Amino acid sequence: MNIEDYRNYCMKKKEVTEHFPFDNDTLVFKVCNKMFALASLKRWENGEAFINLKCDPEYAQELRAEYESIKPGYHMHKQQWNSVYVHTGELSPQLITELIDHSYDMVVKGLPKKIRETLK
């Protein structure tokens, strides 16, 4: 997966917007103003691409045990976020998109019911 594939995949989801709230390097994707994915553009350009994604805490532990390329979220809440290192080649594009979907769904699940209904 390259940066364009990543961006396009995230932007196709309902009510997703992109931002640079921290600096000019960290691209953040939000659903209804809540973060679900972020990545450093500089690291991506340097061949060290990873995406921070929200994750169910138990599932996060399972993923970290199974894959060397999935670690506790860099600069994030370690129980609820994973850093998914896409540059290593260990993870299939399908798994990466499934993890992006899971992150999006986790954030949507935490939104008020009225807002969740508009995303169906």
Coordinates of N, CA, C and O in Angstrom, one line a residue:
M1 N 0.9 -1.2 0.0 CA 0.0 0.0 0.0 C 0.9 1.2 0.0 O 1.8 1.3 0.8
N2 N 0.6 2.2 -0.9 CA 1.3 3.4 -0.9 C 0.5 4.5 -0.3 O -0.7 4.3 0.1
I3 N 1.1 5.7 -0.2 CA 0.4 6.8 0.5 C -0.9 7.2 -0.2 O -1.9 7.5 0.5
E4 N -0.9 7.1 -1.5 CA -2.1 7.5 -2.3 C -3.2 6.5 -2.0 O -4.4 6.9 -1.9
D5 N -2.9 5.2 -2.1 CA -3.9 4.1 -1.8 C -4.5 4.3 -0.4 O -5.7 4.2 -0.2
Y6 N -3.6 4.6 0.6 CA -4.0 4.8 2.0 C -5.0 6.0 2.0 O -6.1 5.9 2.6
R7 N -4.6 7.1 1.5 CA -5.5 8.3 1.5 C -6.8 8.0 0.8 O -7.9 8.3 1.3
N8 N -6.8 7.5 -0.4 CA -8.0 7.2 -1.1 C -8.9 6.3 -0.4 O -10.1 6.5 -0.4
Y9 N -8.4 5.2 0.2 CA -9.2 4.3 0.9 C -9.9 5.0 2.1 O -11.1 4.8 2.3
C10 N -9.2 5.8 2.9 CA -9.8 6.5 4.0 C -10.8 7.5 3.6 O -11.9 7.6 4.2
M11 N -10.5 8.2 2.5 CA -11.4 9.3 2.1 C -12.7 8.7 1.5 O -13.7 9.5 1.4
K12 N -12.8 7.5 1.0 CA -14.0 6.9 0.5 C -15.0 6.6 1.5 O -16.2 6.3 1.2
K13 N -14.6 6.6 2.8 CA -15.5 6.3 3.9 C -16.5 7.4 4.2 O -16.1 8.6 3.9
K14 N -17.7 7.1 4.7 CA -18.7 8.2 4.9 C -18.2 9.2 6.0 O -17.7 8.8 7.0
E15 N -18.4 10.5 5.7 CA -18.2 11.6 6.6 C -16.7 11.7 7.0 O -16.4 12.2 8.1
V16 N -15.8 11.2 6.2 CA -14.3 11.3 6.6 C -13.8 12.6 6.0 O -14.0 13.1 4.9
T17 N -12.9 13.3 6.8 CA -12.2 14.5 6.5 C -10.7 14.3 6.8 O -10.4 13.5 7.6
E18 N -9.9 15.0 6.1 CA -8.4 14.9 6.4 C -8.0 16.2 7.0 O -8.5 17.3 6.6
H19 N -7.0 16.1 7.9 CA -6.5 17.3 8.6 C -5.0 17.2 8.9 O -4.4 16.1 8.8
F20 N -4.4 18.3 9.2 CA -3.0 18.4 9.7 C -3.1 19.2 11.1 O -2.6 20.3 11.1
P21 N -3.7 18.6 12.1 CA -3.9 19.4 13.3 C -2.7 19.6 14.2 O -2.6 20.5 15.0
F22 N -1.7 18.7 14.0 CA -0.5 18.8 14.9 C 0.6 19.5 14.3 O 1.3 20.3 14.9
D23 N 0.9 19.3 13.0 CA 2.0 19.9 12.2 C 1.7 19.7 10.8 O 0.7 19.1 10.4
N24 N 2.7 20.0 9.9 CA 2.5 19.8 8.5 C 2.9 18.4 8.0 O 2.9 18.2 6.8
D25 N 3.3 17.6 9.0 CA 3.7 16.2 8.6 C 2.7 15.1 8.9 O 2.6 14.2 8.2
T26 N 1.9 15.3 10.0 CA 1.0 14.2 10.4 C -0.3 14.4 9.8 O -1.1 15.3 10.2
L27 N -0.6 13.5 8.8 CA -1.9 13.5 8.1 C -2.9 12.7 9.0 O -2.7 11.5 9.3
V28 N -4.0 13.3 9.4 CA -5.0 12.7 10.2 C -6.3 12.6 9.5 O -6.8 13.5 8.9
F29 N -6.9 11.4 9.6 CA -8.3 11.2 9.1 C -9.2 11.1 10.2 O -9.0 10.4 11.2
K30 N -10.4 11.8 10.1 CA -11.4 11.8 11.1 C -12.7 11.5 10.5 O -13.0 11.8 9.3
V31 N -13.6 10.8 11.3 CA -14.9 10.6 11.0 C -15.8 11.4 12.0 O -15.6 11.2 13.2
C32 N -16.6 12.3 11.5 CA -17.4 13.2 12.4 C -16.5 13.8 13.5 O -16.8 13.9 14.6
N33 N -15.4 14.3 13.0 CA -14.4 15.1 13.8 C -13.7 14.2 14.9 O -13.1 14.8 15.9
K34 N -13.7 12.9 14.8 CA -13.0 12.0 15.7 C -11.9 11.2 14.9 O -12.2 10.6 13.9
M35 N -10.7 11.3 15.4 CA -9.6 10.6 14.7 C -9.8 9.1 14.6 O -10.1 8.5 15.6
F36 N -9.5 8.5 13.5 CA -9.4 7.0 13.4 C -8.2 6.6 12.7 O -7.8 5.4 12.8
A37 N -7.4 7.4 12.0 CA -6.2 7.0 11.4 C -5.2 8.2 11.2 O -5.7 9.3 10.9
L38 N -3.9 8.0 11.5 CA -3.0 9.1 11.3 C -1.6 8.5 10.9 O -1.3 7.4 11.2
A39 N -0.9 9.3 10.1 CA 0.4 8.8 9.6 C 1.3 10.0 9.4 O 0.9 11.1 9.0
S40 N 2.6 9.8 9.5 CA 3.7 10.8 9.2 C 4.0 10.7 7.8 O 4.5 9.6 7.3
L41 N 3.9 11.8 7.1 CA 4.2 11.8 5.6 C 5.7 11.7 5.4 O 6.2 11.0 4.5
K42 N 6.5 12.3 6.3 CA 8.0 12.2 6.2 C 8.5 10.8 6.4 O 9.3 10.3 5.7
R43 N 7.9 10.1 7.4 CA 8.3 8.7 7.6 C 7.9 7.8 6.4 O 8.6 6.9 6.0
W44 N 6.8 8.1 5.8 CA 6.3 7.4 4.6 C 7.3 7.6 3.5 O 7.7 6.7 2.8
E45 N 7.7 8.9 3.3 CA 8.7 9.2 2.2 C 10.0 8.5 2.5 O 10.8 8.2 1.5
N46 N 10.4 8.4 3.7 CA 11.7 7.8 4.1 C 11.7 6.3 4.1 O 12.7 5.6 4.5
G47 N 10.5 5.6 3.7 CA 10.5 4.2 3.7 C 10.2 3.5 5.0 O 10.4 2.4 5.2
E48 N 9.7 4.3 6.0 CA 9.4 3.8 7.3 C 7.9 4.0 7.6 O 7.5 4.4 8.7
A49 N 7.1 3.7 6.6 CA 5.6 4.0 6.7 C 4.9 3.2 7.8 O 5.1 2.0 7.9
F50 N 4.2 3.9 8.6 CA 3.2 3.3 9.6 C 2.0 4.1 9.8 O 2.1 5.3 9.6
I51 N 0.9 3.5 10.1 CA -0.3 4.1 10.3 C -0.8 3.8 11.8 O -0.8 2.7 12.2
N52 N -1.2 4.9 12.5 CA -1.7 4.7 13.8 C -3.2 4.5 13.6 O -3.9 5.3 13.0
L53 N -3.7 3.3 14.2 CA -5.2 3.0 14.0 C -5.7 2.6 15.4 O -5.1 1.9 16.2
K54 N -7.0 3.0 15.6 CA -7.7 2.7 16.9 C -8.0 1.2 16.8 O -8.3 0.6 15.7
C55 N -8.1 0.5 17.9 CA -8.3 -0.9 17.9 C -8.9 -1.4 19.2 O -8.6 -0.8 20.3
D56 N -9.8 -2.3 19.2 CA -10.3 -3.0 20.4 C -9.1 -3.5 21.2 O -8.2 -4.1 20.6
P57 N -9.0 -3.2 22.5 CA -7.9 -3.6 23.3 C -7.5 -5.1 23.2 O -6.3 -5.4 23.1
E58 N -8.5 -5.9 23.3 CA -8.1 -7.4 23.2 C -7.6 -7.8 21.8 O -6.7 -8.5 21.7
Y59 N -8.3 -7.3 20.8 CA -7.8 -7.5 19.4 C -6.5 -7.0 19.2 O -5.6 -7.6 18.5
A60 N -6.2 -5.8 19.8 CA -4.9 -5.2 19.6 C -3.8 -6.1 20.2 O -2.7 -6.2 19.5
Q61 N -4.0 -6.7 21.3 CA -3.0 -7.6 21.9 C -2.8 -8.8 21.0 O -1.7 -9.3 20.8
E62 N -3.9 -9.4 20.5 CA -3.8 -10.5 19.6 C -3.0 -10.2 18.3 O -2.1 -10.9 17.9
L63 N -3.2 -9.0 17.7 CA -2.5 -8.6 16.6 C -1.0 -8.4 16.9 O -0.2 -8.8 16.1
R64 N -0.7 -7.8 18.0 CA 0.7 -7.6 18.4 C 1.4 -8.9 18.6 O 2.6 -9.0 18.3
A65 N 0.7 -9.9 19.1 CA 1.3 -11.2 19.4 C 1.6 -11.9 18.0 O 2.6 -12.7 17.9
E66 N 0.7 -11.7 17.1 CA 0.8 -12.4 15.8 C 1.7 -11.8 14.8 O 2.4 -12.5 14.0
Y67 N 1.8 -10.4 14.8 CA 2.6 -9.7 13.8 C 3.7 -8.8 14.4 O 3.4 -8.0 15.2
E68 N 4.9 -8.9 13.9 CA 6.0 -8.1 14.4 C 5.7 -6.6 13.9 O 6.3 -5.7 14.5
S69 N 5.0 -6.5 12.8 CA 4.8 -5.2 12.2 C 3.6 -4.4 12.9 O 3.2 -3.3 12.4
I70 N 3.0 -4.9 13.9 CA 2.0 -4.2 14.6 C 2.4 -4.1 16.1 O 2.7 -5.0 16.8
K71 N 2.6 -2.8 16.5 CA 3.1 -2.5 17.8 C 2.1 -1.5 18.5 O 1.3 -0.9 17.9
P72 N 2.3 -1.3 19.8 CA 1.5 -0.3 20.5 C 1.6 1.0 19.8 O 2.7 1.4 19.3
G73 N 0.5 1.8 19.8 CA 0.5 3.1 19.1 C 1.5 4.1 19.5 O 1.6 4.4 20.7
Y74 N 2.3 4.5 18.5 CA 3.3 5.5 18.7 C 2.7 6.8 19.1 O 1.9 7.4 18.4
H75 N 3.1 7.3 20.3 CA 2.5 8.6 20.8 C 1.0 8.6 21.0 O 0.3 9.6 20.9
M76 N 0.4 7.4 21.2 CA -1.0 7.3 21.4 C -1.3 6.4 22.7 O -0.4 5.8 23.2
H77 N -2.5 6.3 23.0 CA -3.0 5.4 24.1 C -2.6 4.0 23.7 O -3.2 3.5 22.8
K78 N -1.7 3.4 24.5 CA -1.2 2.1 24.1 C -2.2 0.9 24.1 O -2.0 0.0 23.3
Q79 N -3.2 1.0 24.9 CA -4.2 0.0 24.9 C -5.2 0.0 23.7 O -5.7 -1.0 23.3
Q80 N -5.4 1.2 23.2 CA -6.5 1.4 22.3 C -6.0 1.8 20.9 O -6.8 1.9 19.9
W81 N -4.7 1.9 20.7 CA -4.2 2.3 19.4 C -3.0 1.4 19.0 O -2.2 1.1 19.9
N82 N -2.9 1.0 17.8 CA -1.8 0.3 17.2 C -1.1 1.1 16.2 O -1.7 1.9 15.5
S83 N 0.3 0.9 16.1 CA 1.0 1.4 15.0 C 1.2 0.2 14.0 O 1.8 -0.8 14.4
V84 N 0.7 0.4 12.8 CA 0.7 -0.7 11.8 C 1.8 -0.3 10.8 O 1.6 0.6 10.0
Y85 N 2.9 -1.0 10.8 CA 4.1 -0.7 10.0 C 3.9 -1.4 8.6 O 4.1 -2.6 8.5
V86 N 3.5 -0.6 7.6 CA 3.1 -1.1 6.3 C 4.4 -1.3 5.4 O 4.3 -2.1 4.5
H87 N 5.5 -0.7 5.8 CA 6.7 -0.7 4.9 C 7.4 -2.1 5.0 O 8.2 -2.4 4.2
T88 N 7.1 -2.9 6.0 CA 7.9 -4.1 6.2 C 7.5 -5.2 5.2 O 8.3 -6.1 5.0
G89 N 6.3 -5.1 4.7 CA 5.9 -6.2 3.7 C 5.3 -7.4 4.4 O 4.8 -8.3 3.7
E90 N 5.3 -7.4 5.7 CA 4.7 -8.5 6.4 C 3.2 -8.6 6.3 O 2.6 -9.7 6.3
L91 N 2.6 -7.4 6.3 CA 1.1 -7.3 6.3 C 0.5 -7.2 4.9 O 1.0 -6.4 4.1
S92 N -0.5 -8.0 4.6 CA -1.1 -7.9 3.3 C -1.9 -6.6 3.2 O -2.4 -6.1 4.2
P93 N -2.1 -6.1 1.9 CA -2.9 -5.0 1.8 C -4.4 -5.2 2.3 O -5.0 -4.3 2.8
Q94 N -4.8 -6.4 2.2 CA -6.2 -6.8 2.7 C -6.2 -6.6 4.2 O -7.2 -6.0 4.7
L95 N -5.2 -7.1 4.9 CA -5.2 -6.9 6.4 C -5.2 -5.5 6.7 O -5.9 -5.0 7.6
I96 N -4.3 -4.7 6.0 CA -4.2 -3.3 6.4 C -5.6 -2.6 6.2 O -6.0 -1.8 7.0
T97 N -6.3 -2.9 5.1 CA -7.6 -2.2 4.9 C -8.6 -2.7 5.9 O -9.4 -1.9 6.4
E98 N -8.5 -4.0 6.3 CA -9.4 -4.5 7.4 C -9.1 -3.7 8.7 O -10.1 -3.4 9.4
L99 N -7.9 -3.4 9.0 CA -7.5 -2.7 10.2 C -8.0 -1.3 10.2 O -8.4 -0.7 11.2
I100 N -7.9 -0.7 9.0 CA -8.5 0.7 8.8 C -10.0 0.7 9.0 O -10.5 1.5 9.7
D101 N -10.6 -0.3 8.5 CA -12.1 -0.5 8.6 C -12.4 -0.7 10.1 O -13.4 0.0 10.6
H102 N -11.6 -1.5 10.8 CA -11.9 -1.7 12.2 C -11.7 -0.4 13.0 O -12.6 -0.1 13.9
S103 N -10.7 0.3 12.7 CA -10.5 1.6 13.4 C -11.7 2.6 13.2 O -12.2 3.1 14.1
Y104 N -12.1 2.7 11.9 CA -13.2 3.5 11.6 C -14.5 3.1 12.4 O -15.2 3.9 13.0
D105 N -14.7 1.8 12.3 CA -15.9 1.2 13.0 C -15.8 1.4 14.5 O -16.9 1.7 15.2
M106 N -14.6 1.3 15.1 CA -14.5 1.6 16.6 C -14.9 3.0 16.9 O -15.5 3.3 17.9
V107 N -14.4 3.9 16.1 CA -14.7 5.4 16.3 C -16.2 5.6 16.1 O -16.9 6.3 17.0
V108 N -16.8 5.1 15.1 CA -18.2 5.3 14.8 C -19.0 4.7 15.9 O -20.0 5.3 16.4
K109 N -18.6 3.6 16.5 CA -19.4 2.9 17.6 C -19.4 3.8 18.8 O -20.4 3.8 19.6
G110 N -18.4 4.7 19.0 CA -18.4 5.6 20.1 C -19.1 6.9 19.9 O -19.3 7.7 20.8
L111 N -19.7 7.1 18.7 CA -20.4 8.3 18.4 C -21.8 8.2 19.0 O -22.4 7.1 19.1
P112 N -22.5 9.4 19.2 CA -23.9 9.3 19.7 C -24.7 8.6 18.6 O -24.5 8.7 17.4
K113 N -25.8 8.0 19.1 CA -26.7 7.2 18.2 C -27.2 8.0 17.1 O -27.2 7.5 15.9
K114 N -27.6 9.2 17.3 CA -28.2 10.0 16.2 C -27.2 10.2 15.1 O -27.5 10.2 13.9
I115 N -25.9 10.4 15.4 CA -24.9 10.6 14.4 C -24.6 9.3 13.7 O -24.4 9.2 12.5
R116 N -24.5 8.2 14.5 CA -24.3 6.8 13.9 C -25.3 6.5 12.9 O -25.0 5.9 11.8
E117 N -26.5 6.9 13.1 CA -27.6 6.6 12.2 C -27.4 7.2 10.8 O -27.8 6.7 9.8
T118 N -26.8 8.4 10.8 CA -26.5 9.1 9.5 C -25.4 8.4 8.7 O -25.3 8.7 7.5
L119 N -24.6 7.6 9.3 CA -23.5 6.9 8.6 C -23.9 5.6 8.0 O -23.1 5.0 7.3
K120 N -25.1 5.1 8.2 CA -25.5 3.8 7.7 C -25.8 3.9 6.2 O -26.2 4.9 5.7

